[in-house]
mmCIF file of C-alpha atoms in Angstrom:
data_model
loop_
_atom_site.group_PDB
_atom_site.id
_atom_site.type_symbol
_atom_site.label_atom_id
_atom_site.label_comp_id
_atom_site.label_asym_id
_atom_site.label_seq_id
_atom_site.Cartn_x
_atom_site.Cartn_y
_atom_site.Cartn_z
ATOM 1 C CA UNK A 1 108.940 104.893 108.242
ATOM 2 C CA UNK A 2 105.277 105.878 108.466
ATOM 3 C CA UNK A 3 103.192 105.360 111.588
ATOM 4 C CA UNK A 4 99.852 103.616 110.998
ATOM 5 C CA UNK A 5 97.117 103.190 113.614
ATOM 6 C CA UNK A 6 94.820 100.155 113.273
ATOM 7 C CA UNK A 7 91.548 99.424 115.045
ATOM 8 C CA UNK A 8 89.606 96.164 114.802
ATOM 9 C CA UNK A 9 92.748 94.094 114.274
ATOM 10 C CA UNK A 10 91.450 91.268 116.491
ATOM 11 C CA UNK A 11 88.681 90.467 113.990
ATOM 12 C CA UNK A 12 88.852 88.355 110.850
ATOM 13 C CA UNK A 13 89.473 91.215 108.428
ATOM 14 C CA UNK A 14 91.764 92.989 110.877
ATOM 15 C CA UNK A 15 94.088 89.989 111.122
ATOM 16 C CA UNK A 16 94.560 89.857 107.361
ATOM 17 C CA UNK A 17 95.112 93.627 107.084
ATOM 18 C CA UNK A 18 97.618 93.672 109.956
ATOM 19 C CA UNK A 19 99.544 90.739 108.488
ATOM 20 C CA UNK A 20 99.629 92.227 104.985
ATOM 21 C CA UNK A 21 100.744 95.707 106.100
ATOM 22 C CA UNK A 22 103.466 94.171 108.274
ATOM 23 C CA UNK A 23 104.917 92.569 105.138
ATOM 24 C CA UNK A 24 105.090 95.802 103.165
ATOM 25 C CA UNK A 25 108.608 97.010 102.381
ATOM 26 C CA UNK A 26 109.831 100.597 102.087
ATOM 27 C CA UNK A 27 110.109 101.309 98.332
ATOM 28 C CA UNK A 28 113.219 103.463 98.832
ATOM 29 C CA UNK A 29 114.913 101.053 101.245
ATOM 30 C CA UNK A 30 113.587 97.558 100.429
ATOM 31 C CA UNK A 31 115.460 96.001 103.332
ATOM 32 C CA UNK A 32 113.288 98.012 105.750
ATOM 33 C CA UNK A 33 109.600 97.645 106.622
ATOM 34 C CA UNK A 34 107.400 100.440 105.324
ATOM 35 C CA UNK A 35 105.380 101.044 108.503
ATOM 36 C CA UNK A 36 105.394 101.051 112.254
ATOM 37 C CA UNK A 37 102.002 99.573 113.133
ATOM 38 C CA UNK A 38 100.166 100.699 116.265
ATOM 39 C CA UNK A 39 97.342 98.273 117.010
ATOM 40 C CA UNK A 40 94.490 99.179 119.365
ATOM 41 C CA UNK A 41 93.496 96.004 121.252
ATOM 42 C CA UNK A 42 91.239 95.430 124.229
ATOM 43 C CA UNK A 43 92.321 91.820 124.697
ATOM 44 C CA UNK A 44 95.740 90.939 123.199
ATOM 45 C CA UNK A 45 95.046 87.211 123.652
ATOM 46 C CA UNK A 46 92.573 87.432 120.757
ATOM 47 C CA UNK A 47 95.408 88.109 118.320
ATOM 48 C CA UNK A 48 96.298 84.778 116.683
ATOM 49 C CA UNK A 49 99.113 86.017 114.463
ATOM 50 C CA UNK A 50 102.684 85.275 115.583
ATOM 51 C CA UNK A 51 103.550 88.971 115.858
ATOM 52 C CA UNK A 52 107.180 88.264 116.699
ATOM 53 C CA UNK A 53 107.625 86.675 113.254
ATOM 54 C CA UNK A 54 106.211 89.608 111.312
ATOM 55 C CA UNK A 55 108.907 91.879 109.862
ATOM 56 C CA UNK A 56 107.398 95.258 110.818
ATOM 57 C CA UNK A 57 107.600 96.876 114.254
ATOM 58 C CA UNK A 58 104.218 96.385 115.936
ATOM 59 C CA UNK A 59 103.153 98.201 119.095
ATOM 60 C CA UNK A 60 100.061 96.951 120.918
ATOM 61 C CA UNK A 61 98.033 99.842 122.304
ATOM 62 C CA UNK A 62 95.918 98.521 125.171
ATOM 63 C CA UNK A 63 92.440 100.017 125.280
ATOM 64 C CA UNK A 64 89.284 100.351 123.242
ATOM 65 C CA UNK A 65 87.412 102.946 121.253
ATOM 66 C CA UNK A 66 85.318 104.028 124.240
ATOM 67 C CA UNK A 67 88.489 105.371 125.878
ATOM 68 C CA UNK A 68 90.264 106.477 122.735
ATOM 69 C CA UNK A 69 91.005 109.938 124.145
ATOM 70 C CA UNK A 70 93.535 108.324 126.483
ATOM 71 C CA UNK A 71 95.714 107.880 123.390
ATOM 72 C CA UNK A 72 95.363 111.417 122.044
ATOM 73 C CA UNK A 73 99.087 112.191 122.160
ATOM 74 C CA UNK A 74 99.947 108.998 120.286
ATOM 75 C CA UNK A 75 97.273 109.556 117.660
ATOM 76 C CA UNK A 76 98.748 112.930 116.767
ATOM 77 C CA UNK A 77 101.914 111.103 115.662
ATOM 78 C CA UNK A 78 100.085 108.922 113.114
ATOM 79 C CA UNK A 79 100.520 109.294 109.372
ATOM 80 C CA UNK A 80 97.524 107.088 108.592
ATOM 81 C CA UNK A 81 94.530 105.323 110.147
ATOM 82 C CA UNK A 82 92.815 102.066 109.158
ATOM 83 C CA UNK A 83 89.586 101.953 111.156
ATOM 84 C CA UNK A 84 87.972 98.490 111.119
ATOM 85 C CA UNK A 85 86.507 98.299 114.632
ATOM 86 C CA UNK A 86 82.730 98.064 114.926
ATOM 87 C CA UNK A 87 80.156 96.993 117.494
ATOM 88 C CA UNK A 88 76.767 95.261 117.255
ATOM 89 C CA UNK A 89 74.352 93.418 119.515
ATOM 90 C CA UNK A 90 74.155 96.013 122.294
ATOM 91 C CA UNK A 91 72.327 99.067 120.855
ATOM 92 C CA UNK A 92 73.996 101.648 123.091
ATOM 93 C CA UNK A 93 77.442 100.181 122.441
ATOM 94 C CA UNK A 94 76.816 100.059 118.695
ATOM 95 C CA UNK A 95 75.975 103.764 118.545
ATOM 96 C CA UNK A 96 78.829 104.718 120.876
ATOM 97 C CA UNK A 97 81.496 102.799 118.945
ATOM 98 C CA UNK A 98 80.180 103.149 115.403
ATOM 99 C CA UNK A 99 79.323 106.846 115.569
ATOM 100 C CA UNK A 100 80.333 108.873 118.635
ATOM 101 C CA UNK A 101 83.808 107.508 119.252
ATOM 102 C CA UNK A 102 84.552 106.963 115.565
ATOM 103 C CA UNK A 103 84.101 110.702 115.050
ATOM 104 C CA UNK A 104 86.189 111.333 118.160
ATOM 105 C CA UNK A 105 88.952 109.100 116.785
ATOM 106 C CA UNK A 106 89.047 111.093 113.548
ATOM 107 C CA UNK A 107 89.158 114.365 115.486
ATOM 108 C CA UNK A 108 92.160 113.247 117.549
ATOM 109 C CA UNK A 109 94.349 112.810 114.470
ATOM 110 C CA UNK A 110 96.640 115.651 113.409
ATOM 111 C CA UNK A 111 95.389 116.845 109.981
ATOM 112 C CA UNK A 112 98.824 118.317 109.268
ATOM 113 C CA UNK A 113 100.490 114.921 109.729
ATOM 114 C CA UNK A 114 97.872 112.283 108.927
ATOM 115 C CA UNK A 115 97.732 111.729 105.171
ATOM 116 C CA UNK A 116 94.873 109.239 104.933
ATOM 117 C CA UNK A 117 91.980 107.662 106.816
ATOM 118 C CA UNK A 118 90.616 104.326 105.588
ATOM 119 C CA UNK A 119 87.240 103.615 107.180
ATOM 120 C CA UNK A 120 85.319 100.343 106.840
ATOM 121 C CA UNK A 121 81.539 100.441 106.590
ATOM 122 C CA UNK A 122 79.148 97.871 105.081
ATOM 123 C CA UNK A 123 77.604 97.514 101.624
ATOM 124 C CA UNK A 124 74.179 97.013 103.239
ATOM 125 C CA UNK A 125 73.888 100.810 103.509
ATOM 126 C CA UNK A 126 73.925 101.414 99.774
ATOM 127 C CA UNK A 127 71.643 100.967 96.795
ATOM 128 C CA UNK A 128 72.937 99.559 93.522
ATOM 129 C CA UNK A 129 74.182 103.008 92.432
ATOM 130 C CA UNK A 130 76.262 103.328 95.645
ATOM 131 C CA UNK A 131 73.897 105.914 97.134
ATOM 132 C CA UNK A 132 72.767 105.842 100.794
ATOM 133 C CA UNK A 133 69.763 103.575 101.213
ATOM 134 C CA UNK A 134 67.215 105.413 103.341
ATOM 135 C CA UNK A 135 65.471 102.248 104.570
ATOM 136 C CA UNK A 136 68.792 101.094 106.071
ATOM 137 C CA UNK A 137 68.825 104.145 108.326
ATOM 138 C CA UNK A 138 65.159 103.738 109.222
ATOM 139 C CA UNK A 139 64.645 100.004 109.684
ATOM 140 C CA UNK A 140 68.042 98.298 109.758
ATOM 141 C CA UNK A 141 69.567 96.592 112.761
ATOM 142 C CA UNK A 142 71.310 98.768 115.347
ATOM 143 C CA UNK A 143 74.597 97.980 113.619
ATOM 144 C CA UNK A 144 73.281 99.033 110.202
ATOM 145 C CA UNK A 145 71.455 102.135 111.464
ATOM 146 C CA UNK A 146 74.505 103.319 113.398
ATOM 147 C CA UNK A 147 76.740 102.753 110.366
ATOM 148 C CA UNK A 148 74.220 104.686 108.265
ATOM 149 C CA UNK A 149 74.340 107.562 110.738
ATOM 150 C CA UNK A 150 78.140 107.585 110.535
ATOM 151 C CA UNK A 151 77.909 107.616 106.742
ATOM 152 C CA UNK A 152 75.854 110.805 106.915
ATOM 153 C CA UNK A 153 78.136 112.405 109.521
ATOM 154 C CA UNK A 154 81.483 111.762 107.812
ATOM 155 C CA UNK A 155 81.507 115.351 106.651
ATOM 156 C CA UNK A 156 82.085 116.451 110.253
ATOM 157 C CA UNK A 157 85.647 115.156 109.878
ATOM 158 C CA UNK A 158 88.308 117.429 108.425
ATOM 159 C CA UNK A 159 89.518 114.440 106.390
ATOM 160 C CA UNK A 160 86.292 114.295 104.398
ATOM 161 C CA UNK A 161 86.085 114.205 101.429
ATOM 162 C CA UNK A 162 89.674 114.394 100.145
ATOM 163 C CA UNK A 163 91.475 112.066 102.589
ATOM 164 C CA UNK A 164 88.697 109.808 103.888
ATOM 165 C CA UNK A 165 88.401 106.579 101.908
ATOM 166 C CA UNK A 166 85.262 104.622 102.841
ATOM 167 C CA UNK A 167 85.196 100.924 101.985
ATOM 168 C CA UNK A 168 82.050 98.785 101.867
ATOM 169 C CA UNK A 169 82.779 95.032 101.909
ATOM 170 C CA UNK A 170 80.126 92.657 100.586
ATOM 171 C CA UNK A 171 79.837 89.050 101.880
ATOM 172 C CA UNK A 172 83.175 88.529 103.610
ATOM 173 C CA UNK A 173 84.938 85.170 103.770
ATOM 174 C CA UNK A 174 88.114 84.446 105.679
ATOM 175 C CA UNK A 175 89.721 82.433 108.430
ATOM 176 C CA UNK A 176 92.576 80.032 109.177
ATOM 177 C CA UNK A 177 94.438 78.763 112.252
ATOM 178 C CA UNK A 178 96.069 82.216 112.370
ATOM 179 C CA UNK A 179 92.998 84.265 111.428
ATOM 180 C CA UNK A 180 89.552 84.198 113.095
ATOM 181 C CA UNK A 181 86.805 82.875 110.858
ATOM 182 C CA UNK A 182 84.263 85.350 109.524
ATOM 183 C CA UNK A 183 80.639 84.651 110.442
ATOM 184 C CA UNK A 184 79.725 83.431 106.964
ATOM 185 C CA UNK A 185 82.802 81.194 106.705
ATOM 186 C CA UNK A 186 82.125 79.660 110.115
ATOM 187 C CA UNK A 187 78.634 78.675 108.961
ATOM 188 C CA UNK A 188 79.637 77.378 105.540
ATOM 189 C CA UNK A 189 79.720 73.675 106.449
ATOM 190 C CA UNK A 190 76.337 73.903 108.190
ATOM 191 C CA UNK A 191 74.758 75.335 105.034
ATOM 192 C CA UNK A 192 76.351 72.660 102.844
ATOM 193 C CA UNK A 193 74.664 69.951 104.918
ATOM 194 C CA UNK A 194 71.445 71.073 103.216
ATOM 195 C CA UNK A 195 72.901 70.983 99.707
ATOM 196 C CA UNK A 196 71.052 67.811 98.742
ATOM 197 C CA UNK A 197 67.832 69.810 99.164
ATOM 198 C CA UNK A 198 69.075 73.269 98.114
ATOM 199 C CA UNK A 199 70.364 72.057 94.729
ATOM 200 C CA UNK A 200 66.810 71.302 93.593
ATOM 201 C CA UNK A 201 65.493 74.789 94.470
ATOM 202 C CA UNK A 202 65.673 77.977 92.437
ATOM 203 C CA UNK A 203 65.809 81.398 94.144
ATOM 204 C CA UNK A 204 65.848 84.738 92.357
ATOM 205 C CA UNK A 205 68.686 86.502 94.186
ATOM 206 C CA UNK A 206 72.270 87.661 93.580
ATOM 207 C CA UNK A 207 75.229 88.948 95.534
ATOM 208 C CA UNK A 208 78.956 89.700 95.616
ATOM 209 C CA UNK A 209 81.532 88.057 97.871
ATOM 210 C CA UNK A 210 85.151 88.749 98.710
ATOM 211 C CA UNK A 211 87.843 87.169 100.848
ATOM 212 C CA UNK A 212 89.531 89.136 103.627
ATOM 213 C CA UNK A 213 92.965 88.322 102.164
ATOM 214 C CA UNK A 214 91.970 90.083 98.943
ATOM 215 C CA UNK A 215 90.600 93.055 100.876
ATOM 216 C CA UNK A 216 93.931 93.270 102.723
ATOM 217 C CA UNK A 217 95.781 93.301 99.397
ATOM 218 C CA UNK A 218 93.723 96.280 98.237
ATOM 219 C CA UNK A 219 94.194 98.103 101.544
ATOM 220 C CA UNK A 220 97.960 97.664 101.273
ATOM 221 C CA UNK A 221 97.826 99.098 97.754
ATOM 222 C CA UNK A 222 95.779 102.118 98.823
ATOM 223 C CA UNK A 223 98.012 102.814 101.810
ATOM 224 C CA UNK A 224 101.057 102.782 99.545
ATOM 225 C CA UNK A 225 99.281 104.749 96.783
ATOM 226 C CA UNK A 226 96.681 106.987 98.497
ATOM 227 C CA UNK A 227 93.809 107.621 96.076
ATOM 228 C CA UNK A 228 92.376 110.475 98.129
ATOM 229 C CA UNK A 229 88.803 110.163 99.309
ATOM 230 C CA UNK A 230 85.986 108.147 97.844
ATOM 231 C CA UNK A 231 83.513 105.324 98.316
ATOM 232 C CA UNK A 232 84.286 101.816 97.065
ATOM 233 C CA UNK A 233 82.276 98.625 97.376
ATOM 234 C CA UNK A 234 84.551 95.588 97.665
ATOM 235 C CA UNK A 235 83.491 92.399 95.932
ATOM 236 C CA UNK A 236 84.132 89.977 93.106
ATOM 237 C CA UNK A 237 81.804 90.146 90.069
ATOM 238 C CA UNK A 238 78.155 89.486 91.009
ATOM 239 C CA UNK A 239 76.876 85.944 91.203
ATOM 240 C CA UNK A 240 73.288 84.732 91.182
ATOM 241 C CA UNK A 241 72.298 82.361 93.950
ATOM 242 C CA UNK A 242 71.431 79.738 91.341
ATOM 243 C CA UNK A 243 74.892 80.080 89.759
ATOM 244 C CA UNK A 244 76.477 79.746 93.193
ATOM 245 C CA UNK A 245 74.611 76.492 93.884
ATOM 246 C CA UNK A 246 75.576 75.174 90.446
ATOM 247 C CA UNK A 247 79.250 75.923 91.066
ATOM 248 C CA UNK A 248 79.171 74.275 94.494
ATOM 249 C CA UNK A 249 77.510 71.185 93.026
ATOM 250 C CA UNK A 250 80.051 71.050 90.193
ATOM 251 C CA UNK A 251 82.915 71.224 92.702
ATOM 252 C CA UNK A 252 81.386 68.471 94.859
ATOM 253 C CA UNK A 253 80.328 66.444 91.787
ATOM 254 C CA UNK A 254 76.640 66.472 92.665
ATOM 255 C CA UNK A 255 74.162 66.463 89.781
ATOM 256 C CA UNK A 256 71.143 68.754 89.546
ATOM 257 C CA UNK A 257 68.281 66.881 87.865
ATOM 258 C CA UNK A 258 65.604 69.570 88.179
ATOM 259 C CA UNK A 259 64.954 72.828 90.011
ATOM 260 C CA UNK A 260 61.768 74.177 91.550
ATOM 261 C CA UNK A 261 61.252 77.907 92.138
ATOM 262 C CA UNK A 262 61.071 78.808 95.828
ATOM 263 C CA UNK A 263 58.330 81.440 96.316
ATOM 264 C CA UNK A 264 59.190 84.210 98.740
ATOM 265 C CA UNK A 265 55.728 83.850 100.240
ATOM 266 C CA UNK A 266 56.721 80.348 101.320
ATOM 267 C CA UNK A 267 59.618 81.807 103.327
ATOM 268 C CA UNK A 268 57.211 84.183 105.067
ATOM 269 C CA UNK A 269 54.895 81.302 105.960
ATOM 270 C CA UNK A 270 57.843 79.268 107.183
ATOM 271 C CA UNK A 271 58.919 82.127 109.447
ATOM 272 C CA UNK A 272 55.368 82.354 110.817
ATOM 273 C CA UNK A 273 55.262 78.621 111.542
ATOM 274 C CA UNK A 274 58.517 78.780 113.501
ATOM 275 C CA UNK A 275 57.432 81.874 115.417
ATOM 276 C CA UNK A 276 59.938 84.165 113.735
ATOM 277 C CA UNK A 277 58.729 87.729 113.424
ATOM 278 C CA UNK A 278 60.107 89.406 110.308
ATOM 279 C CA UNK A 279 61.190 92.992 110.841
ATOM 280 C CA UNK A 280 60.705 95.794 108.340
ATOM 281 C CA UNK A 281 64.352 95.323 107.341
ATOM 282 C CA UNK A 282 63.824 91.567 106.868
ATOM 283 C CA UNK A 283 60.845 92.277 104.627
ATOM 284 C CA UNK A 284 62.863 94.768 102.604
ATOM 285 C CA UNK A 285 65.614 92.203 102.059
ATOM 286 C CA UNK A 286 63.063 89.592 100.960
ATOM 287 C CA UNK A 287 61.612 91.993 98.391
ATOM 288 C CA UNK A 288 64.973 93.285 97.174
ATOM 289 C CA UNK A 289 67.099 90.170 96.795
ATOM 290 C CA UNK A 290 69.694 91.408 94.309
ATOM 291 C CA UNK A 291 72.526 92.815 96.395
ATOM 292 C CA UNK A 292 74.521 94.001 93.396
ATOM 293 C CA UNK A 293 76.594 97.189 93.193
ATOM 294 C CA UNK A 294 78.030 99.136 90.276
ATOM 295 C CA UNK A 295 80.946 99.206 90.431
ATOM 296 C CA UNK A 296 82.340 96.696 92.926
ATOM 297 C CA UNK A 297 86.110 96.352 93.168
ATOM 298 C CA UNK A 298 88.262 93.270 93.555
ATOM 299 C CA UNK A 299 92.085 93.183 93.423
ATOM 300 C CA UNK A 300 91.909 92.539 89.673
ATOM 301 C CA UNK A 301 90.469 96.044 89.166
ATOM 302 C CA UNK A 302 93.693 97.445 90.642
ATOM 303 C CA UNK A 303 95.937 95.150 88.622
ATOM 304 C CA UNK A 304 96.611 92.983 91.675
ATOM 305 C CA UNK A 305 96.463 89.187 92.023
ATOM 306 C CA UNK A 306 93.185 87.853 93.422
ATOM 307 C CA UNK A 307 93.583 84.799 95.669
ATOM 308 C CA UNK A 308 89.890 83.923 95.917
ATOM 309 C CA UNK A 309 88.092 84.987 92.724
ATOM 310 C CA UNK A 310 85.657 82.062 92.483
ATOM 311 C CA UNK A 311 83.379 79.880 94.569
ATOM 312 C CA UNK A 312 85.657 76.926 93.807
ATOM 313 C CA UNK A 313 88.655 78.744 95.274
ATOM 314 C CA UNK A 314 86.710 79.275 98.513
ATOM 315 C CA UNK A 315 85.591 75.652 98.681
ATOM 316 C CA UNK A 316 89.134 74.465 98.088
ATOM 317 C CA UNK A 317 90.283 76.499 101.086
ATOM 318 C CA UNK A 318 87.484 75.660 103.516
ATOM 319 C CA UNK A 319 86.278 72.142 102.774
#
């Protein structure tokens, strides 16, 4: 049985990954779980999963990334790491968690024992060719700039490049009574209240999305079949914003009689009227509205079932 160390398990994505890995069976002894899961948690009450019902042994490791050295002896016993923890909001905390102590966490692993590190970043750092986007490191939020810095400093880890797999989720959906809701899922119903207006507007923009359950399925596959290092954006095939609105309207049986183009300059004027000051990063995102990556992976690319491949599948789950 392999020992896996998980960070960020109290978040939306972390819940799905923890649950999926706990269900994995040992291929040689199918009656046994494949992994012993060690889960770093600051506040165990934030875990919604019924851990006692999951088939794998799960050990809660009380602490956080700022004091990760306290668990140095345990970390040297790990065969793999799935690092999902991140911080934002507080600039000093973001840089400490997303850069300094992430590197420290990697350094505390035993390179002779640990076979793989799976590290979660964000697709906002990359251009369409999956190259680092310089403006993200210069003008992004503290979260984005700190993640960009970590992207550049991965090579300080002995696991880079052959055993460090970096994953870049796109727009992430997820949530249930047993899983915290992602930020975008939590706001879905608020956005749909404006659908009677939105359906008559046309916006030149495009994006990918993916559900945390599908991300967890891919993580389970990669843990069982380590691909080595690499960089993979996670997302279903790209969708234009207009196509998204059309699919939502079709699902809700709302007709679109006409559509008017929404000038980006209008959004700038609207921000000015409401006293919102657009940052350099905001301006960049307004000018570059096609958040599309080549390639982007979904479970189908790995020959796996995809639970949420379409907008309709998301609406069916959350409306």
